[in-house]
PDB file of C-alpha atoms in Angstrom:
ATOM      1  CA  MET A   1      -8.376   3.897  26.422  1.00 61.00           C
ATOM      2  CA  GLN A   2      -6.519   0.609  28.670  1.00 67.00           C
ATOM      3  CA  PHE A   3      -4.804  -1.093  25.477  1.00 87.00           C
ATOM      4  CA  ASP A   4      -5.249  -5.195  25.759  1.00 92.00           C
ATOM      5  CA  ASP A   5      -1.916  -7.197  26.489  1.00 95.00           C
ATOM      6  CA  ASP A   6      -2.028  -7.762  22.693  1.00 96.00           C
ATOM      7  CA  VAL A   7      -1.814  -4.820  21.959  1.00 97.00           C
ATOM      8  CA  LYS A   8       0.842  -3.862  24.334  1.00 97.00           C
ATOM      9  CA  ALA A   9       2.918  -6.423  22.533  1.00 97.00           C
ATOM     10  CA  CYS A  10       2.214  -4.925  19.121  1.00 98.00           C
ATOM     11  CA  ALA A  11       3.712  -1.703  20.114  1.00 98.00           C
ATOM     12  CA  ALA A  12       6.400  -2.508  21.960  1.00 98.00           C
ATOM     13  CA  LEU A  13       7.110  -4.642  19.016  1.00 98.00           C
ATOM     14  CA  VAL A  14       6.662  -1.219  16.448  1.00 98.00           C
ATOM     15  CA  HIS A  15       8.705   0.017  19.007  1.00 98.00           C
ATOM     16  CA  ARG A  16      11.562  -2.278  18.797  1.00 98.00           C
ATOM     17  CA  ALA A  17      11.980  -2.886  14.820  1.00 98.00           C
ATOM     18  CA  ASP A  18      10.445   0.026  13.558  1.00 98.00           C
ATOM     19  CA  PRO A  19      11.151   4.026  15.409  1.00 96.00           C
ATOM     20  CA  ASP A  20       9.325   6.013  12.852  1.00 97.00           C
ATOM     21  CA  ARG A  21       6.204   4.275  12.060  1.00 98.00           C
ATOM     22  CA  PHE A  22       6.079   4.250  16.176  1.00 98.00           C
ATOM     23  CA  MET A  23       6.402   8.394  16.660  1.00 97.00           C
ATOM     24  CA  ALA A  24       4.350   8.692  13.446  1.00 98.00           C
ATOM     25  CA  ALA A  25       1.602   6.238  15.345  1.00 98.00           C
ATOM     26  CA  MET A  26       2.600   7.826  19.018  1.00 97.00           C
ATOM     27  CA  ALA A  27       1.481  11.553  16.765  1.00 97.00           C
ATOM     28  CA  ALA A  28      -2.263   9.797  16.417  1.00 96.00           C
ATOM     29  CA  PRO A  29      -5.271   9.808  18.582  1.00 96.00           C
ATOM     30  CA  ILE A  30      -4.560   7.461  21.076  1.00 95.00           C
ATOM     31  CA  ALA A  31      -7.708   5.578  19.365  1.00 95.00           C
ATOM     32  CA  ALA A  32      -6.264   5.371  16.253  1.00 97.00           C
ATOM     33  CA  ARG A  33      -3.606   4.153  17.549  1.00 98.00           C
ATOM     34  CA  SER A  34      -5.377   0.775  18.649  1.00 97.00           C
ATOM     35  CA  VAL A  35      -5.672   0.507  15.264  1.00 98.00           C
ATOM     36  CA  LEU A  36      -2.307   1.299  13.482  1.00 98.00           C
ATOM     37  CA  PHE A  37      -0.013  -1.003  16.392  1.00 98.00           C
ATOM     38  CA  PRO A  38      -1.459  -4.341  15.354  1.00 98.00           C
ATOM     39  CA  ILE A  39      -0.891  -3.938  11.674  1.00 98.00           C
ATOM     40  CA  TYR A  40       2.140  -2.022  11.492  1.00 98.00           C
ATOM     41  CA  ALA A  41       3.225  -4.867  13.916  1.00 98.00           C
ATOM     42  CA  MET A  42       2.185  -7.529  10.441  1.00 98.00           C
ATOM     43  CA  ASN A  43       4.462  -5.004   9.167  1.00 98.00           C
ATOM     44  CA  VAL A  44       7.422  -5.224  11.163  1.00 98.00           C
ATOM     45  CA  GLU A  45       7.241  -9.763  10.758  1.00 98.00           C
ATOM     46  CA  VAL A  46       5.906 -10.139   7.595  1.00 98.00           C
ATOM     47  CA  ALA A  47       9.059  -7.194   5.838  1.00 96.00           C
ATOM     48  CA  ARG A  48      11.793  -9.317   8.102  1.00 96.00           C
ATOM     49  CA  ALA A  49       9.936 -12.718   7.126  1.00 95.00           C
ATOM     50  CA  PRO A  50      12.717 -12.738   4.016  1.00 94.00           C
ATOM     51  CA  TRP A  51      15.586 -11.790   5.677  1.00 93.00           C
ATOM     52  CA  VAL A  52      15.578 -14.235   8.799  1.00 91.00           C
ATOM     53  CA  THR A  53      16.539 -16.830   7.143  1.00 91.00           C
ATOM     54  CA  GLN A  54      19.125 -17.876   4.244  1.00 90.00           C
ATOM     55  CA  GLU A  55      16.740 -20.714   3.692  1.00 95.00           C
ATOM     56  CA  ALA A  56      14.394 -19.671   0.181  1.00 95.00           C
ATOM     57  CA  MET A  57      12.089 -22.135   1.120  1.00 97.00           C
ATOM     58  CA  ILE A  58      11.629 -21.283   5.205  1.00 97.00           C
ATOM     59  CA  ALA A  59      11.056 -17.851   4.073  1.00 97.00           C
ATOM     60  CA  GLU A  60       8.491 -18.747   1.542  1.00 97.00           C
ATOM     61  CA  MET A  61       6.571 -20.749   5.065  1.00 97.00           C
ATOM     62  CA  ARG A  62       7.273 -17.657   7.044  1.00 97.00           C
ATOM     63  CA  LEU A  63       4.600 -15.488   4.361  1.00 98.00           C
ATOM     64  CA  GLN A  64       2.418 -18.075   3.677  1.00 98.00           C
ATOM     65  CA  TRP A  65       2.125 -18.197   6.966  1.00 98.00           C
ATOM     66  CA  TRP A  66       1.040 -14.688   7.535  1.00 98.00           C
ATOM     67  CA  ARG A  67      -0.566 -14.798   3.539  1.00 98.00           C
ATOM     68  CA  ASP A  68      -3.074 -17.960   5.494  1.00 98.00           C
ATOM     69  CA  ALA A  69      -3.694 -15.371   8.591  1.00 98.00           C
ATOM     70  CA  LEU A  70      -5.309 -13.241   6.347  1.00 98.00           C
ATOM     71  CA  GLN A  71      -6.783 -15.524   4.277  1.00 97.00           C
ATOM     72  CA  GLU A  72      -8.937 -16.248   8.064  1.00 97.00           C
ATOM     73  CA  ILE A  73     -10.253 -13.361   8.496  1.00 98.00           C
ATOM     74  CA  ALA A  74     -10.922 -12.618   4.938  1.00 97.00           C
ATOM     75  CA  GLU A  75     -13.132 -15.586   4.603  1.00 96.00           C
ATOM     76  CA  GLY A  76     -14.419 -14.725   8.451  1.00 93.00           C
ATOM     77  CA  GLN A  77     -13.321 -18.203   9.587  1.00 90.00           C
ATOM     78  CA  THR A  78     -11.709 -19.055  12.868  1.00 94.00           C
ATOM     79  CA  VAL A  79      -8.541 -16.478  13.452  1.00 96.00           C
ATOM     80  CA  ARG A  80      -5.908 -18.470  15.007  1.00 96.00           C
ATOM     81  CA  ARG A  81      -4.285 -17.540  18.870  1.00 97.00           C
ATOM     82  CA  HIS A  82      -1.961 -15.025  17.891  1.00 97.00           C
ATOM     83  CA  GLU A  83      -0.208 -11.702  19.761  1.00 96.00           C
ATOM     84  CA  VAL A  84      -0.596 -10.050  15.901  1.00 98.00           C
ATOM     85  CA  VAL A  85      -2.925 -11.680  14.196  1.00 98.00           C
ATOM     86  CA  THR A  86      -5.744 -11.301  17.586  1.00 97.00           C
ATOM     87  CA  PRO A  87      -5.704  -7.701  17.382  1.00 97.00           C
ATOM     88  CA  LEU A  88      -5.302  -7.115  13.697  1.00 98.00           C
ATOM     89  CA  SER A  89      -8.143  -9.446  13.245  1.00 97.00           C
ATOM     90  CA  ARG A  90     -10.411  -7.070  15.052  1.00 96.00           C
ATOM     91  CA  VAL A  91      -9.520  -3.631  13.128  1.00 97.00           C
ATOM     92  CA  ILE A  92      -9.587  -4.715   9.989  1.00 98.00           C
ATOM     93  CA  SER A  93     -12.214  -5.355   7.449  1.00 97.00           C
ATOM     94  CA  PRO A  94     -12.098  -8.606   5.443  1.00 97.00           C
ATOM     95  CA  HIS A  95     -11.470  -6.684   2.256  1.00 97.00           C
ATOM     96  CA  LEU A  96      -8.664  -5.201   3.922  1.00 98.00           C
ATOM     97  CA  ALA A  97      -7.143  -8.255   4.769  1.00 98.00           C
ATOM     98  CA  ALA A  98      -7.554  -9.148   1.366  1.00 97.00           C
ATOM     99  CA  THR A  99      -5.344  -6.196   0.277  1.00 97.00           C
ATOM    100  CA  LEU A 100      -3.060  -6.750   3.006  1.00 98.00           C
ATOM    101  CA  ASP A 101      -2.154 -10.137   1.159  1.00 97.00           C
ATOM    102  CA  GLU A 102      -0.979  -8.814  -1.813  1.00 95.00           C
ATOM    103  CA  TYR A 103       1.563  -6.113   0.253  1.00 97.00           C
ATOM    104  CA  VAL A 104       2.318 -10.085   1.356  1.00 98.00           C
ATOM    105  CA  ALA A 105       2.816 -11.605  -1.661  1.00 97.00           C
ATOM    106  CA  VAL A 106       4.835  -9.816  -3.274  1.00 97.00           C
ATOM    107  CA  ARG A 107       7.464  -9.415  -0.648  1.00 96.00           C
ATOM    108  CA  ARG A 108       8.219 -12.212  -1.959  1.00 96.00           C
ATOM    109  CA  TRP A 109      10.685 -10.456  -4.010  1.00 96.00           C
ATOM    110  CA  ASP A 110      12.949  -9.434  -1.262  1.00 96.00           C
ATOM    111  CA  ILE A 111      13.948 -13.290  -0.762  1.00 96.00           C
ATOM    112  CA  TYR A 112      15.402 -13.424  -3.690  1.00 95.00           C
ATOM    113  CA  ARG A 113      18.664 -11.878  -5.622  1.00 93.00           C
ATOM    114  CA  ASP A 114      16.964 -11.714  -9.116  1.00 95.00           C
ATOM    115  CA  PRO A 115      15.933  -7.549 -10.262  1.00 96.00           C
ATOM    116  CA  PHE A 116      12.911  -5.547 -11.065  1.00 97.00           C
ATOM    117  CA  GLU A 117      12.394  -6.925 -13.688  1.00 96.00           C
ATOM    118  CA  ASP A 118      11.046  -3.769 -15.630  1.00 97.00           C
ATOM    119  CA  GLU A 119       9.802  -0.436 -14.185  1.00 97.00           C
ATOM    120  CA  SER A 120       5.896  -1.946 -14.283  1.00 97.00           C
ATOM    121  CA  HIS A 121       7.568  -5.268 -11.976  1.00 97.00           C
ATOM    122  CA  PHE A 122       9.105  -2.088  -9.709  1.00 98.00           C
ATOM    123  CA  GLU A 123       6.056  -0.346  -9.767  1.00 97.00           C
ATOM    124  CA  ALA A 124       3.957  -2.603  -8.677  1.00 97.00           C
ATOM    125  CA  TYR A 125       6.185  -3.863  -5.630  1.00 98.00           C
ATOM    126  CA  ILE A 126       5.692  -0.351  -4.237  1.00 98.00           C
ATOM    127  CA  ASN A 127       1.758   0.000  -5.054  1.00 98.00           C
ATOM    128  CA  HIS A 128       1.291  -3.644  -3.561  1.00 97.00           C
ATOM    129  CA  SER A 129       4.030  -3.233  -0.313  1.00 97.00           C
ATOM    130  CA  SER A 130       4.249   0.596   0.318  1.00 98.00           C
ATOM    131  CA  ALA A 131       0.601   1.211  -1.154  1.00 98.00           C
ATOM    132  CA  SER A 132      -1.169  -1.248  -0.215  1.00 98.00           C
ATOM    133  CA  LEU A 133       0.309  -0.723   3.573  1.00 98.00           C
ATOM    134  CA  MET A 134      -1.103   2.881   3.803  1.00 98.00           C
ATOM    135  CA  VAL A 135      -4.604   1.885   1.882  1.00 98.00           C
ATOM    136  CA  ALA A 136      -5.545  -0.811   5.376  1.00 98.00           C
ATOM    137  CA  SER A 137      -4.177   1.878   7.595  1.00 98.00           C
ATOM    138  CA  ALA A 138      -6.218   4.674   6.512  1.00 98.00           C
ATOM    139  CA  GLN A 139      -9.359   3.055   5.979  1.00 98.00           C
ATOM    140  CA  ALA A 140      -9.290   1.654   8.809  1.00 98.00           C
ATOM    141  CA  LEU A 141      -9.412   4.243  10.952  1.00 98.00           C
ATOM    142  CA  GLY A 142     -12.087   5.832   8.458  1.00 98.00           C
ATOM    143  CA  ALA A 143     -12.732   6.778   5.584  1.00 98.00           C
ATOM    144  CA  ALA A 144     -10.305   7.846   2.476  1.00 98.00           C
ATOM    145  CA  ASP A 145      -9.867   7.421  -0.956  1.00 98.00           C
ATOM    146  CA  GLU A 146      -8.257   4.207  -2.173  1.00 98.00           C
ATOM    147  CA  THR A 147      -6.290   5.865  -5.459  1.00 98.00           C
ATOM    148  CA  VAL A 148      -5.637   8.973  -2.820  1.00 98.00           C
ATOM    149  CA  LEU A 149      -3.983   6.804  -0.673  1.00 98.00           C
ATOM    150  CA  ARG A 150      -2.183   4.369  -3.303  1.00 98.00           C
ATOM    151  CA  ASP A 151      -0.336   7.529  -4.754  1.00 98.00           C
ATOM    152  CA  TYR A 152       0.523   9.425  -1.558  1.00 98.00           C
ATOM    153  CA  GLY A 153       1.555   5.900  -0.201  1.00 98.00           C
ATOM    154  CA  TYR A 154       3.845   4.922  -3.882  1.00 98.00           C
ATOM    155  CA  ALA A 155       5.456   8.988  -2.503  1.00 98.00           C
ATOM    156  CA  VAL A 156       6.412   6.770   0.545  1.00 98.00           C
ATOM    157  CA  GLY A 157       7.175   3.647  -0.172  1.00 98.00           C
ATOM    158  CA  VAL A 158       9.739   5.438  -3.037  1.00 98.00           C
ATOM    159  CA  SER A 159      10.913   7.912  -0.299  1.00 98.00           C
ATOM    160  CA  ASN A 160      11.846   4.414   2.159  1.00 98.00           C
ATOM    161  CA  TRP A 161      13.010   2.165  -0.540  1.00 98.00           C
ATOM    162  CA  LEU A 162      15.530   5.367  -1.246  1.00 98.00           C
ATOM    163  CA  ARG A 163      16.734   5.938   1.877  1.00 98.00           C
ATOM    164  CA  ALA A 164      17.189   1.453   1.924  1.00 97.00           C
ATOM    165  CA  ILE A 165      19.316   1.599  -0.653  1.00 98.00           C
ATOM    166  CA  PRO A 166      22.831   0.955   0.895  1.00 97.00           C
ATOM    167  CA  ASP A 167      21.374  -1.869   3.515  1.00 96.00           C
ATOM    168  CA  LEU A 168      19.788  -3.734   0.454  1.00 96.00           C
ATOM    169  CA  GLU A 169      22.430  -3.713  -2.422  1.00 96.00           C
ATOM    170  CA  SER A 170      24.880  -4.411   0.788  1.00 95.00           C
ATOM    171  CA  ARG A 171      22.766  -7.710   1.291  1.00 94.00           C
ATOM    172  CA  GLY A 172      23.396  -8.560  -2.347  1.00 93.00           C
ATOM    173  CA  ARG A 173      20.357  -7.171  -3.709  1.00 95.00           C
ATOM    174  CA  ILE A 174      20.177  -5.147  -6.748  1.00 96.00           C
ATOM    175  CA  PRO A 175      17.483  -2.671  -5.602  1.00 97.00           C
ATOM    176  CA  LEU A 176      16.836  -0.215  -8.645  1.00 97.00           C
ATOM    177  CA  LEU A 177      16.771  -0.456 -12.017  1.00 97.00           C
ATOM    178  CA  ASP A 178      18.727   2.504 -13.062  1.00 97.00           C
ATOM    179  CA  GLY A 179      20.664   3.642 -10.036  1.00 96.00           C
ATOM    180  CA  THR A 180      22.870   5.966 -11.985  1.00 97.00           C
ATOM    181  CA  PRO A 181      22.348  10.260 -10.697  1.00 97.00           C
ATOM    182  CA  GLU A 182      19.799  10.358 -13.930  1.00 98.00           C
ATOM    183  CA  GLY A 183      18.241   7.265 -12.568  1.00 98.00           C
ATOM    184  CA  VAL A 184      18.107   7.868  -9.341  1.00 98.00           C
ATOM    185  CA  ARG A 185      16.542  11.939  -9.915  1.00 98.00           C
ATOM    186  CA  SER A 186      13.581  10.515 -12.502  1.00 98.00           C
ATOM    187  CA  LEU A 187      12.350   8.212  -9.617  1.00 98.00           C
ATOM    188  CA  ALA A 188      12.029  10.869  -7.124  1.00 98.00           C
ATOM    189  CA  ALA A 189      10.531  12.982  -9.213  1.00 98.00           C
ATOM    190  CA  ASN A 190       8.402  10.807 -10.511  1.00 98.00           C
ATOM    191  CA  ALA A 191       7.530   9.967  -6.697  1.00 98.00           C
ATOM    192  CA  GLN A 192       7.637  13.923  -6.202  1.00 98.00           C
ATOM    193  CA  ASP A 193       4.363  14.262  -8.428  1.00 98.00           C
ATOM    194  CA  ARG A 194       2.256  11.615  -7.147  1.00 98.00           C
ATOM    195  CA  LEU A 195       2.786  13.077  -3.259  1.00 98.00           C
ATOM    196  CA  GLN A 196       1.392  15.955  -4.708  1.00 98.00           C
ATOM    197  CA  ARG A 197      -1.430  15.216  -6.527  1.00 98.00           C
ATOM    198  CA  ALA A 198      -1.718  12.961  -3.059  1.00 98.00           C
ATOM    199  CA  ARG A 199      -2.171  16.736  -1.222  1.00 97.00           C
ATOM    200  CA  LEU A 200      -3.909  18.492  -3.782  1.00 97.00           C
ATOM    201  CA  ASN A 201      -6.745  15.770  -3.549  1.00 98.00           C
ATOM    202  CA  SER A 202      -6.375  15.685   0.008  1.00 96.00           C
ATOM    203  CA  HIS A 203      -9.825  16.370   0.840  1.00 97.00           C
ATOM    204  CA  ALA A 204     -10.450  12.683  -0.689  1.00 98.00           C
ATOM    205  CA  VAL A 205      -9.410  11.479   2.615  1.00 98.00           C
ATOM    206  CA  SER A 206     -11.213  11.710   6.045  1.00 98.00           C
ATOM    207  CA  ALA A 207     -10.085  13.426   9.574  1.00 96.00           C
ATOM    208  CA  GLU A 208     -10.228  10.563  10.671  1.00 97.00           C
ATOM    209  CA  ALA A 209      -8.205   8.645   8.353  1.00 98.00           C
ATOM    210  CA  ARG A 210      -5.569  10.673   8.068  1.00 97.00           C
ATOM    211  CA  PRO A 211      -3.856   9.799  11.216  1.00 97.00           C
ATOM    212  CA  ALA A 212      -2.741   6.511   9.101  1.00 98.00           C
ATOM    213  CA  LEU A 213      -0.312   9.134   6.563  1.00 98.00           C
ATOM    214  CA  PHE A 214       1.576  10.439   9.317  1.00 98.00           C
ATOM    215  CA  THR A 215       4.284   7.229   8.468  1.00 98.00           C
ATOM    216  CA  GLY A 216       5.245   9.267   5.270  1.00 98.00           C
ATOM    217  CA  TRP A 217       6.098  12.475   7.211  1.00 97.00           C
ATOM    218  CA  GLN A 218      10.104  12.871   5.576  1.00 97.00           C
ATOM    219  CA  ALA A 219       9.027  11.414   2.520  1.00 98.00           C
ATOM    220  CA  ASP A 220       8.801  15.515   0.482  1.00 97.00           C
ATOM    221  CA  TRP A 221      12.261  15.923   1.961  1.00 97.00           C
ATOM    222  CA  VAL A 222      13.696  12.830   1.276  1.00 98.00           C
ATOM    223  CA  LEU A 223      12.596  13.212  -2.638  1.00 98.00           C
ATOM    224  CA  ARG A 224      13.784  16.215  -2.250  1.00 98.00           C
ATOM    225  CA  GLN A 225      17.204  15.782  -1.402  1.00 98.00           C
ATOM    226  CA  ALA A 226      17.361  12.535  -3.720  1.00 98.00           C
ATOM    227  CA  VAL A 227      16.331  14.927  -6.806  1.00 98.00           C
ATOM    228  CA  ALA A 228      18.872  17.557  -5.794  1.00 98.00           C
ATOM    229  CA  ARG A 229      21.842  15.509  -4.875  1.00 98.00           C
ATOM    230  CA  PRO A 230      20.840  12.121  -5.795  1.00 98.00           C
ATOM    231  CA  GLU A 231      24.296  10.443  -4.443  1.00 97.00           C
ATOM    232  CA  ARG A 232      23.434  10.909  -1.684  1.00 97.00           C
ATOM    233  CA  VAL A 233      21.329   7.674  -1.690  1.00 97.00           C
ATOM    234  CA  ALA A 234      24.691   6.014  -2.232  1.00 95.00           C
ATOM    235  CA  ALA A 235      25.574   7.130   0.376  1.00 96.00           C
ATOM    236  CA  GLY A 236      23.144   6.600   2.721  1.00 96.00           C
ATOM    237  CA  ALA A 237      22.258  10.296   3.832  1.00 96.00           C
ATOM    238  CA  LEU A 238      19.545  10.426   2.917  1.00 96.00           C
ATOM    239  CA  ALA A 239      18.110  10.578   7.162  1.00 92.00           C
ATOM    240  CA  GLN A 240      17.144  13.968   8.491  1.00 91.00           C
ATOM    241  CA  GLY A 241      18.588  14.815  12.125  1.00 92.00           C
ATOM    242  CA  GLU A 242      17.048  14.459  15.346  1.00 93.00           C
ATOM    243  CA  ILE A 243      15.516  16.940  15.924  1.00 94.00           C
ATOM    244  CA  ARG A 244      14.405  18.441  12.395  1.00 93.00           C
ATOM    245  CA  ARG A 245      12.629  14.759  12.786  1.00 95.00           C
ATOM    246  CA  ARG A 246      11.091  15.273  15.661  1.00 94.00           C
ATOM    247  CA  LEU A 247      10.229  19.169  14.554  1.00 95.00           C
ATOM    248  CA  SER A 248       8.639  17.784  11.278  1.00 95.00           C
ATOM    249  CA  LEU A 249       6.241  15.180  13.206  1.00 96.00           C
ATOM    250  CA  MET A 250       4.896  17.767  15.702  1.00 95.00           C
ATOM    251  CA  TRP A 251       4.098  19.934  12.888  1.00 94.00           C
ATOM    252  CA  ALA A 252       2.426  17.531  10.675  1.00 93.00           C
ATOM    253  CA  ALA A 253       0.275  16.137  13.649  1.00 93.00           C
ATOM    254  CA  ALA A 254      -0.692  19.519  14.672  1.00 93.00           C
ATOM    255  CA  SER A 255      -1.519  20.724  10.978  1.00 91.00           C
ATOM    256  CA  GLY A 256      -3.032  17.366  10.321  1.00 86.00           C
ATOM    257  CA  ARG A 257      -1.224  17.935   6.401  1.00 88.00           C
ATOM    258  CA  TRP A 258       0.876  15.563   5.522  1.00 90.00           C
TER     259      TRP A 258
END
């Protein structure tokens, strides 16, 4: 399969800004990559929008631009010409565009320095960011049960969040409701339970949709480390070694297990 210039640009963007997702996409079948790269490129653009300016209003406008673009896809309007939006409009349905709008909307939390209000607020943030992205990516490829995808996406989101804690704190954010060792352990253990529940229902994710789940290939290892040694979160010590990282992805892709 030949990728057009837009998909190549999306792949290059993901390669530069999100090497883990780039590796996961490259482990997918070639046909799946042309679907995943535009979605992952959108993720890059939206995720960095709140951080590229100190002006909250400008950040809000950047996120609103993406909500407007997704609304065009969701409503079947003429879609604006853009190297990410154009290929994205070819691979997601109107329903998935609405799902991704939830993902963009919840990223407003990243703009400001307010802590999460309560556990429900934190859960909603992870569900509408990481889990909604997982739903859109998988269902753009094939049939997959949304509940299973949201359980898995939540677990992956928490694992990624725990890895990002030092950076978030250095930027003046308050990323955890309870940053004590017991609080971290409880959060990671709950995510482990969601991961296990998703795996028990893996039959509800078709083989076609499965490559979208490769992005979570490190989640189980990260969560186990956070439960066993929660102090590694604050220390920024939840990264796998390069050899383990690559081999574990190869195993996930070859076995189809996530």
